[in-house]
PDB file of C-alpha atoms in Angstrom:
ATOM      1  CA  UNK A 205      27.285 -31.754  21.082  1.00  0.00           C
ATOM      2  CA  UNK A 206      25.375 -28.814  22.989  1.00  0.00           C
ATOM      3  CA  UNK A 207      22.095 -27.936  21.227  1.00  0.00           C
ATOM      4  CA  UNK A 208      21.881 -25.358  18.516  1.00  0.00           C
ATOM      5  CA  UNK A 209      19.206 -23.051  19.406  1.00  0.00           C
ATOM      6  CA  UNK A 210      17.558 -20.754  16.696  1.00  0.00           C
ATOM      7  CA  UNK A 211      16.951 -17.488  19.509  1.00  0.00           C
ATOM      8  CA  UNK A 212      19.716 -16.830  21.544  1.00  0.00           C
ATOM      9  CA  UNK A 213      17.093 -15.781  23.980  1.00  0.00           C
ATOM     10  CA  UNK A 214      16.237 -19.916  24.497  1.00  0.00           C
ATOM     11  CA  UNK A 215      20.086 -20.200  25.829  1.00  0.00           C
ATOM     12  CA  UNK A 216      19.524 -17.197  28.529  1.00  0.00           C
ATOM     13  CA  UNK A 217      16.358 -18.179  29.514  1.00  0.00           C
ATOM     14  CA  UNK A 218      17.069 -21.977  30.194  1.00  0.00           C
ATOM     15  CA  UNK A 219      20.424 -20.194  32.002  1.00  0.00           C
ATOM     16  CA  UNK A 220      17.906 -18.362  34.214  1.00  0.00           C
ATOM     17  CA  UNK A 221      16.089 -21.645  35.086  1.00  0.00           C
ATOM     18  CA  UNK A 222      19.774 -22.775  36.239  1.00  0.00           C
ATOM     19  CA  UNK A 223      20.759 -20.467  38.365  1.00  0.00           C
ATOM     20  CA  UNK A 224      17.383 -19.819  40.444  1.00  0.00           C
ATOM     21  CA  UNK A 225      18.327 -21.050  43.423  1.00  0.00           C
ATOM     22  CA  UNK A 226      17.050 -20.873  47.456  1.00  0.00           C
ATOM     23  CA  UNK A 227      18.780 -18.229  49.176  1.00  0.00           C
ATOM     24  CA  UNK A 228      18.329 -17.599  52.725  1.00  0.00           C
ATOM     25  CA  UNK A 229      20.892 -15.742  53.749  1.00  0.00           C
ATOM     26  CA  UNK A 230      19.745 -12.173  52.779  1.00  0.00           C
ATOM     27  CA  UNK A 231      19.946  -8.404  53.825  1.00  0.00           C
ATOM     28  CA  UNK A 232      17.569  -5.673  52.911  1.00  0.00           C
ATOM     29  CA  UNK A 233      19.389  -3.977  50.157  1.00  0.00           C
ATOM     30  CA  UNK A 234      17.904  -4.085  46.549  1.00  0.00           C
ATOM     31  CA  UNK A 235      20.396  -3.494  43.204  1.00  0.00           C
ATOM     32  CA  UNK A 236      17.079  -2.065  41.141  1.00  0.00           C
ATOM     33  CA  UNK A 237      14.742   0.805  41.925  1.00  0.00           C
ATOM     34  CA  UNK A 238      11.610  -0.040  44.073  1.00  0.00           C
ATOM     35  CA  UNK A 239       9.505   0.990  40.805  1.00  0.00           C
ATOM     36  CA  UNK A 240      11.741  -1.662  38.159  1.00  0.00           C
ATOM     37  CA  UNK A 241      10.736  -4.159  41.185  1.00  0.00           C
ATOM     38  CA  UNK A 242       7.014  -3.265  41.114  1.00  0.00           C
ATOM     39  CA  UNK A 243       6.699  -3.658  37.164  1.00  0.00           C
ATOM     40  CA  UNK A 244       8.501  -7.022  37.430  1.00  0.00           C
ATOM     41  CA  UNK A 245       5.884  -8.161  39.493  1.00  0.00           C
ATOM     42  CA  UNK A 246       3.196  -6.376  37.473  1.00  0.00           C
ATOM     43  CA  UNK A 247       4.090  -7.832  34.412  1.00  0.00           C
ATOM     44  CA  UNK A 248       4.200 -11.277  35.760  1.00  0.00           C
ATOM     45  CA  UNK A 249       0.645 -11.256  37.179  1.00  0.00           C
ATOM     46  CA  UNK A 250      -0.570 -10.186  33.986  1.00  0.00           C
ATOM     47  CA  UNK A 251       1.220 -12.876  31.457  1.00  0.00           C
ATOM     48  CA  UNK A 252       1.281 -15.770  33.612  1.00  0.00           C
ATOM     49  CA  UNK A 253      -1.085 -18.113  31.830  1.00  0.00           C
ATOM     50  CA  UNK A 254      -4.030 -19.532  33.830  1.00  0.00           C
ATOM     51  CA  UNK A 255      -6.870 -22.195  32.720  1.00  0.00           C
ATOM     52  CA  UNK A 256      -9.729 -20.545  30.330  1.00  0.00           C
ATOM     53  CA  UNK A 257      -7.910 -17.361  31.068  1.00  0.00           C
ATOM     54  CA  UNK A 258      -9.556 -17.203  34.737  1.00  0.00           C
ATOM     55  CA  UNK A 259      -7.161 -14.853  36.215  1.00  0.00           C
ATOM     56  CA  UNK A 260      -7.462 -16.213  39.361  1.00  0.00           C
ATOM     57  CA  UNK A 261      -4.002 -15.206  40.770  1.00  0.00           C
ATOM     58  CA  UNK A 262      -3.652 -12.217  43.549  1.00  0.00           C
ATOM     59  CA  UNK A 263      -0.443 -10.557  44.691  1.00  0.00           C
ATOM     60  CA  UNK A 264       0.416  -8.254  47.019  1.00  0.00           C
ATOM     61  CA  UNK A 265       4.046  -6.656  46.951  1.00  0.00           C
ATOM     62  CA  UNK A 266       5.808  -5.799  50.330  1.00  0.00           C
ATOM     63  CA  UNK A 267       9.071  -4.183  50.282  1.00  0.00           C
ATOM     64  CA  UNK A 268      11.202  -2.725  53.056  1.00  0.00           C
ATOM     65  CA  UNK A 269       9.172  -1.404  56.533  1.00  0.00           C
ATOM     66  CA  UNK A 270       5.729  -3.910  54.948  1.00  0.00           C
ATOM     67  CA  UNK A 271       8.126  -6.610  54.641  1.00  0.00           C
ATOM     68  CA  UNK A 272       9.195  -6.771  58.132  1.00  0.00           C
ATOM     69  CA  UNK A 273       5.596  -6.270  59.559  1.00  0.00           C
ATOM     70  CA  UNK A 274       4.980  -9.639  57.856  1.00  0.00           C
ATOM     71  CA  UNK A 275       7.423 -11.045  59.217  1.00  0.00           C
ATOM     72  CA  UNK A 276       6.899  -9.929  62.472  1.00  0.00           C
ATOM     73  CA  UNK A 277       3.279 -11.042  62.153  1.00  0.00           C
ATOM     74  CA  UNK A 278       4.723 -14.534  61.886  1.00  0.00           C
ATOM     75  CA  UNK A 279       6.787 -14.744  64.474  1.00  0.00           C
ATOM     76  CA  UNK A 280       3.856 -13.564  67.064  1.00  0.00           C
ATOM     77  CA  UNK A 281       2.254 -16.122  65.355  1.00  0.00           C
ATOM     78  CA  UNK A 282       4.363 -19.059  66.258  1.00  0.00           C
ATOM     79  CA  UNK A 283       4.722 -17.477  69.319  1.00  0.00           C
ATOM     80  CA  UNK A 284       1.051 -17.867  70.148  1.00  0.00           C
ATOM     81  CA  UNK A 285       1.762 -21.608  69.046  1.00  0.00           C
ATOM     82  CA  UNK A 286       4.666 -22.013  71.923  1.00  0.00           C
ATOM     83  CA  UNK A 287       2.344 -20.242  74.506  1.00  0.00           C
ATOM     84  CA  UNK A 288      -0.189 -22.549  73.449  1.00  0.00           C
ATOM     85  CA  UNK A 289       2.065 -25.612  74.355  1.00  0.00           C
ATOM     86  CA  UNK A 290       1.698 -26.168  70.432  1.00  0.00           C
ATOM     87  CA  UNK A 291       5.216 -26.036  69.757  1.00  0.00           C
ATOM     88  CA  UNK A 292       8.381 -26.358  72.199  1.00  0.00           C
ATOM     89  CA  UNK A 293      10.007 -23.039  73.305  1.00  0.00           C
ATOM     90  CA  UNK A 294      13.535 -24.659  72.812  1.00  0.00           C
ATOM     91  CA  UNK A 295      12.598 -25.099  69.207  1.00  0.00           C
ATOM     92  CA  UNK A 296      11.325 -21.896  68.738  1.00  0.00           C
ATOM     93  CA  UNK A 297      14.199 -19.996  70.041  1.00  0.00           C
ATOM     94  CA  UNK A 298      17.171 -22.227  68.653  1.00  0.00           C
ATOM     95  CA  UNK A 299      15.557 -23.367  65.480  1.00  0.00           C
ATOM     96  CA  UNK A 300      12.229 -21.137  64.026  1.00  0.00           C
ATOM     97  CA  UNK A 301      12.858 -17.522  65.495  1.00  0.00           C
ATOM     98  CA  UNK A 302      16.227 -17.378  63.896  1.00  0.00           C
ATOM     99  CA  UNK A 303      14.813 -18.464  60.639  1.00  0.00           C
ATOM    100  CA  UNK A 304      11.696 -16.082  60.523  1.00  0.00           C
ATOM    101  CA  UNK A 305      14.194 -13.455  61.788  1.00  0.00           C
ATOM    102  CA  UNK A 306      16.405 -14.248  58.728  1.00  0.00           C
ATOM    103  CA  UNK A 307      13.462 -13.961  56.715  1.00  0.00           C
ATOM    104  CA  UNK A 308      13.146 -10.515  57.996  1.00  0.00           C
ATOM    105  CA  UNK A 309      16.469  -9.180  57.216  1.00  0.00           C
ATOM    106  CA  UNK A 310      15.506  -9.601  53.514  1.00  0.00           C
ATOM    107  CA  UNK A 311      13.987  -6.548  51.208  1.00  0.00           C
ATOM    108  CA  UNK A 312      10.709  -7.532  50.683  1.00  0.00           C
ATOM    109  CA  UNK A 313       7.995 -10.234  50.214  1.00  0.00           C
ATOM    110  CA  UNK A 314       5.840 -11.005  47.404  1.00  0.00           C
ATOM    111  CA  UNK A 315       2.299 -12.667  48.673  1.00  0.00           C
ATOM    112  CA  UNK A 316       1.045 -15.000  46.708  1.00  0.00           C
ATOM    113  CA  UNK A 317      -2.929 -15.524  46.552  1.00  0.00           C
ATOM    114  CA  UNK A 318      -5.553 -17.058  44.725  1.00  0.00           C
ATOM    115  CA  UNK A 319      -9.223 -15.988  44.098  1.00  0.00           C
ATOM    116  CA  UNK A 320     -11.295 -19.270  44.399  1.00  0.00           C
ATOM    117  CA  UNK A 321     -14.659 -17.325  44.459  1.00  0.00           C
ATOM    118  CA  UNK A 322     -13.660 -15.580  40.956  1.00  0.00           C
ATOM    119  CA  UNK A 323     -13.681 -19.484  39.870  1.00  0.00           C
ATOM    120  CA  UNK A 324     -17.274 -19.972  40.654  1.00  0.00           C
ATOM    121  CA  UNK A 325     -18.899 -18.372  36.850  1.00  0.00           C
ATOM    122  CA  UNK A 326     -15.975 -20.122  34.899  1.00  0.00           C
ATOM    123  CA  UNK A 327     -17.403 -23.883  36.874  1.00  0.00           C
ATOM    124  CA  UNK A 328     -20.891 -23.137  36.542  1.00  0.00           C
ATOM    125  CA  UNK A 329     -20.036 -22.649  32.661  1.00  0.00           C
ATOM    126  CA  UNK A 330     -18.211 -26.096  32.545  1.00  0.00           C
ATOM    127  CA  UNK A 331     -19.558 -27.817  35.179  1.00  0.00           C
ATOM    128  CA  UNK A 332     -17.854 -31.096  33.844  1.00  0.00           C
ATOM    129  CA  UNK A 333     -14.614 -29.662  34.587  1.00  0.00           C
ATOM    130  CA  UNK A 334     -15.724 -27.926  38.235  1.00  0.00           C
ATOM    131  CA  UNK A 335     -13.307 -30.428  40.312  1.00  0.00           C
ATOM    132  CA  UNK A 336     -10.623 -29.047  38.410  1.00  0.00           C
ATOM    133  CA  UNK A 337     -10.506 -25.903  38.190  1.00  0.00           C
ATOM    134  CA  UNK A 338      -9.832 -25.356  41.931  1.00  0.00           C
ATOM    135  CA  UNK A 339      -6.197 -27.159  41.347  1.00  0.00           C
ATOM    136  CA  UNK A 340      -5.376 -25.323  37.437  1.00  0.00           C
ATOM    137  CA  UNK A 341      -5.879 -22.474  39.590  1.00  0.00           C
ATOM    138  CA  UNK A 342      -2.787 -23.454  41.860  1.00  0.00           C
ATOM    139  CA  UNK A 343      -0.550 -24.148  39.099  1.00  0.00           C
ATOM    140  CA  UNK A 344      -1.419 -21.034  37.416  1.00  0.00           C
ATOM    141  CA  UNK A 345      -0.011 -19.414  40.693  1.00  0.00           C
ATOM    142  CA  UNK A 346       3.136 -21.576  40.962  1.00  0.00           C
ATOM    143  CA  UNK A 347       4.143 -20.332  37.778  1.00  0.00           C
ATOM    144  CA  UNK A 348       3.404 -16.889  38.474  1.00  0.00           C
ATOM    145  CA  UNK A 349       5.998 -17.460  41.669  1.00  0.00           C
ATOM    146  CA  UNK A 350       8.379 -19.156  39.210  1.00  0.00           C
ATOM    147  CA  UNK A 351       8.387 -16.482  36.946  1.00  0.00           C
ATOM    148  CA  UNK A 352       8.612 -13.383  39.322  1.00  0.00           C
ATOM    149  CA  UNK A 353      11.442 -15.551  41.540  1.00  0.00           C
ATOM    150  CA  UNK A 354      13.308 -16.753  38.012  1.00  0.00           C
ATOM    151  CA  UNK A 355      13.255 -12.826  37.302  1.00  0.00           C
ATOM    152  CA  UNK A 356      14.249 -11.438  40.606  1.00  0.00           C
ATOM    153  CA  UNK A 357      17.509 -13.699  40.332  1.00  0.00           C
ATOM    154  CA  UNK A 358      17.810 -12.056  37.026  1.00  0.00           C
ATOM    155  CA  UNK A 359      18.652  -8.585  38.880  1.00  0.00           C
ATOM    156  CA  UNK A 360      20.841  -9.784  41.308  1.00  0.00           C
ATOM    157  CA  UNK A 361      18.461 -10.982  44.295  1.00  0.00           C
ATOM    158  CA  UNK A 362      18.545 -13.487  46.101  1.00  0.00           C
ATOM    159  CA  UNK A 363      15.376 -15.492  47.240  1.00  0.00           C
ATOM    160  CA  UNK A 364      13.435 -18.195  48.781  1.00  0.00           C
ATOM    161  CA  UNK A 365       9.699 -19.430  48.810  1.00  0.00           C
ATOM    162  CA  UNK A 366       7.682 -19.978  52.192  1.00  0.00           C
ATOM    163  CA  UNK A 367       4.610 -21.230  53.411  1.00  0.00           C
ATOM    164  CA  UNK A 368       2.826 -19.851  56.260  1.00  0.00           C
ATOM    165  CA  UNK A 369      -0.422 -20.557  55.509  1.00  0.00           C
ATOM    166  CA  UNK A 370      -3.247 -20.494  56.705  1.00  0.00           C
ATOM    167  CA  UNK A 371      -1.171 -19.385  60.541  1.00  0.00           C
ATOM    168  CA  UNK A 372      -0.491 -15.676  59.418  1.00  0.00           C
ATOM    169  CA  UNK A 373      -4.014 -15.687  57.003  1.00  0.00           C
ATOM    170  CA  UNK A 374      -6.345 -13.443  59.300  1.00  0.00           C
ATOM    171  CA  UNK A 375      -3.496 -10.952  60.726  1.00  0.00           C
ATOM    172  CA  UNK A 376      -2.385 -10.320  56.667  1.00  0.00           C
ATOM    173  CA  UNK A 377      -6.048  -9.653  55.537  1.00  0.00           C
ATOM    174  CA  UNK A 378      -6.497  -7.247  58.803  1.00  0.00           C
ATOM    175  CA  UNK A 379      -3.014  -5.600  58.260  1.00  0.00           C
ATOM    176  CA  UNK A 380      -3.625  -4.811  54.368  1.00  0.00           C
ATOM    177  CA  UNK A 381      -6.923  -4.810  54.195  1.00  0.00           C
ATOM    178  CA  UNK A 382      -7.062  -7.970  51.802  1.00  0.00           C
ATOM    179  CA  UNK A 383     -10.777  -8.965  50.262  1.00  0.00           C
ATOM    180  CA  UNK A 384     -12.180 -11.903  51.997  1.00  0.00           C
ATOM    181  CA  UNK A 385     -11.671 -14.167  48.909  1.00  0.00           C
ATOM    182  CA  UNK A 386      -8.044 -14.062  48.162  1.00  0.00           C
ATOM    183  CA  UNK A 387      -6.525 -17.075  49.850  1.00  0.00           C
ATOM    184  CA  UNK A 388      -2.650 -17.366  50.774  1.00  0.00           C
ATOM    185  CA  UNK A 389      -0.844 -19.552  48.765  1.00  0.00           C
ATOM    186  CA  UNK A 390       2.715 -18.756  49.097  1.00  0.00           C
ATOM    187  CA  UNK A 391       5.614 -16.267  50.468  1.00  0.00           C
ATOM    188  CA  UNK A 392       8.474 -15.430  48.148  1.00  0.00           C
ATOM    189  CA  UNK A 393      11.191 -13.463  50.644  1.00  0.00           C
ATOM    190  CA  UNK A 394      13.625 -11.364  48.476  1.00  0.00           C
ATOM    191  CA  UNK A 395      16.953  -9.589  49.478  1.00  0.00           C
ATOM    192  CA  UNK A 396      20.711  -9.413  47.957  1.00  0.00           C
ATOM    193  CA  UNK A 397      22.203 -12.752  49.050  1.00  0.00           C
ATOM    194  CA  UNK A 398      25.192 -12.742  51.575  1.00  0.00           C
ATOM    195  CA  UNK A 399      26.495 -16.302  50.992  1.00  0.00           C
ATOM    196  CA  UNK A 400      26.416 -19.153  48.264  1.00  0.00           C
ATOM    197  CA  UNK A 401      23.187 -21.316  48.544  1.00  0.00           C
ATOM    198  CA  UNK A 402      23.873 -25.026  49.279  1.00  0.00           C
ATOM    199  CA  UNK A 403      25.030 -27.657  46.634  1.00  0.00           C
ATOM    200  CA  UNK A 404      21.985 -28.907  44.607  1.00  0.00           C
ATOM    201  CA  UNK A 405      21.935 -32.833  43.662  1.00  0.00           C
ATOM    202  CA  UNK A 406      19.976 -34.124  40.269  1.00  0.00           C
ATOM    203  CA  UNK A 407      18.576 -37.758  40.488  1.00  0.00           C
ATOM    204  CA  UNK A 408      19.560 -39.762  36.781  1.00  0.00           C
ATOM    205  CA  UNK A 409      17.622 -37.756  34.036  1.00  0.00           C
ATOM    206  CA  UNK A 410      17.088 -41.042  32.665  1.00  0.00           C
ATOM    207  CA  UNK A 411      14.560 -42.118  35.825  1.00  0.00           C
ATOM    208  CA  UNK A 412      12.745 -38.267  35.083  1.00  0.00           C
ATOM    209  CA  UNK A 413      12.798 -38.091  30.852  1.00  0.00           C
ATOM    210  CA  UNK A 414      11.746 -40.305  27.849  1.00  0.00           C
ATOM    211  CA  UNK A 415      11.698 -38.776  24.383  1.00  0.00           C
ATOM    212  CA  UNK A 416       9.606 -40.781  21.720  1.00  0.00           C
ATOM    213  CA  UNK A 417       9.497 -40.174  18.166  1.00  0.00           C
ATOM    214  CA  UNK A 418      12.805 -39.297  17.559  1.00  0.00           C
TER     215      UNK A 418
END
């Protein structure tokens, strides 16, 4: 028996979480105006929750021209890496400039950052709690990415999340003229998908779940 649900709202939303997926094959075409993408992402940085309200999460939208710069910042980037004897050029051309490239043809990036020196009042304040609020701060952010990718897929994009960090940190500070403080968490790369995403496989619910009280 499928469970009865008082807001019809609760059904679409958990339908959402479903269908999020990683896409990666991508091209820069968006089905929403540039300005329904922006308040998506607005409104997400403002309700995400974070511990004692501490705000720490930063994001910086890139869409079309922006998006490839960043993009092309990380592919210099690994380049430096083959020059540097760091990584093999064989790998790089067959394996890691194809998949930064493909990253590329997408629509747009949303940077995700977080604001450790806002932190430092909030720790001072609870200094029994000063370990942790370093990694609240980093779920606070995940969920931020959640949201905005869960959202995105909502209106028809495609997308997947990356991690460049800290190799492209300095060149994305220079190139937007970030603040010294906000430190790069994550990459989500956006775009209308051109193919199915791969088939997703759930380990037993039973070795994830366990419901007491019922």
């Amino acid at each position: 028996m499928a469970a009865q649900f008082k807001n019809p709202a609760t059904t679409a939303l958990l339908e959402l979480a479903k269908t999020r997926r990683s896409h990666y094959a991508l091209k820069a075409e968006s089905p929403i105006a540039d300005e329904a993408i922006e308040h998506l992402v607005q409104q997400a940085v403002l309700h995400t929750p974070s511990s004692f309200n501490t705000q720490t999460g930063r994001v910086v939208l890139l869409l079309k021209e922006e998006h490839q710069k960043l993009w092309d910042i990380a592919i210099a980037a690994l380049e430096g890496l083959v020059t540097a004897g760091r990584v093999p050029k064989e790998t790089f051309e067959n394996q890691t400039k194809p998949k930064l490239n493909a990253f590329r043809n997408g629509y747009g990036t949303v940077l995700f950052f977080v604001d450790y020196d806002a932190l430092a009042p909030i720790k001072e304040k609870f200094a029994i709690y000063a370990d942790n609020f370093n990694p609240w701060a980093l779920e606070s952010n995940a969920m931020a990415q959640y949201l905005v990718w869960t959202a995105l897929e909502s209106e028809g994009f495609g997308a997947n999340l990356q991690h460049y960090s800290p190799l492209i940190d300095d060149q994305i500070a220079k190139q937007w003229n970030l603040p010294a403080s906000w430190k790069l968490d994550a990459q989500l790369v956006f775009g209308v998908p051109t193919a199915q995403p791969g088939e997703k496989t759930f380990m037993p619910l039973e070795e994830r779940f366990k419901v007491f009280g019922k």
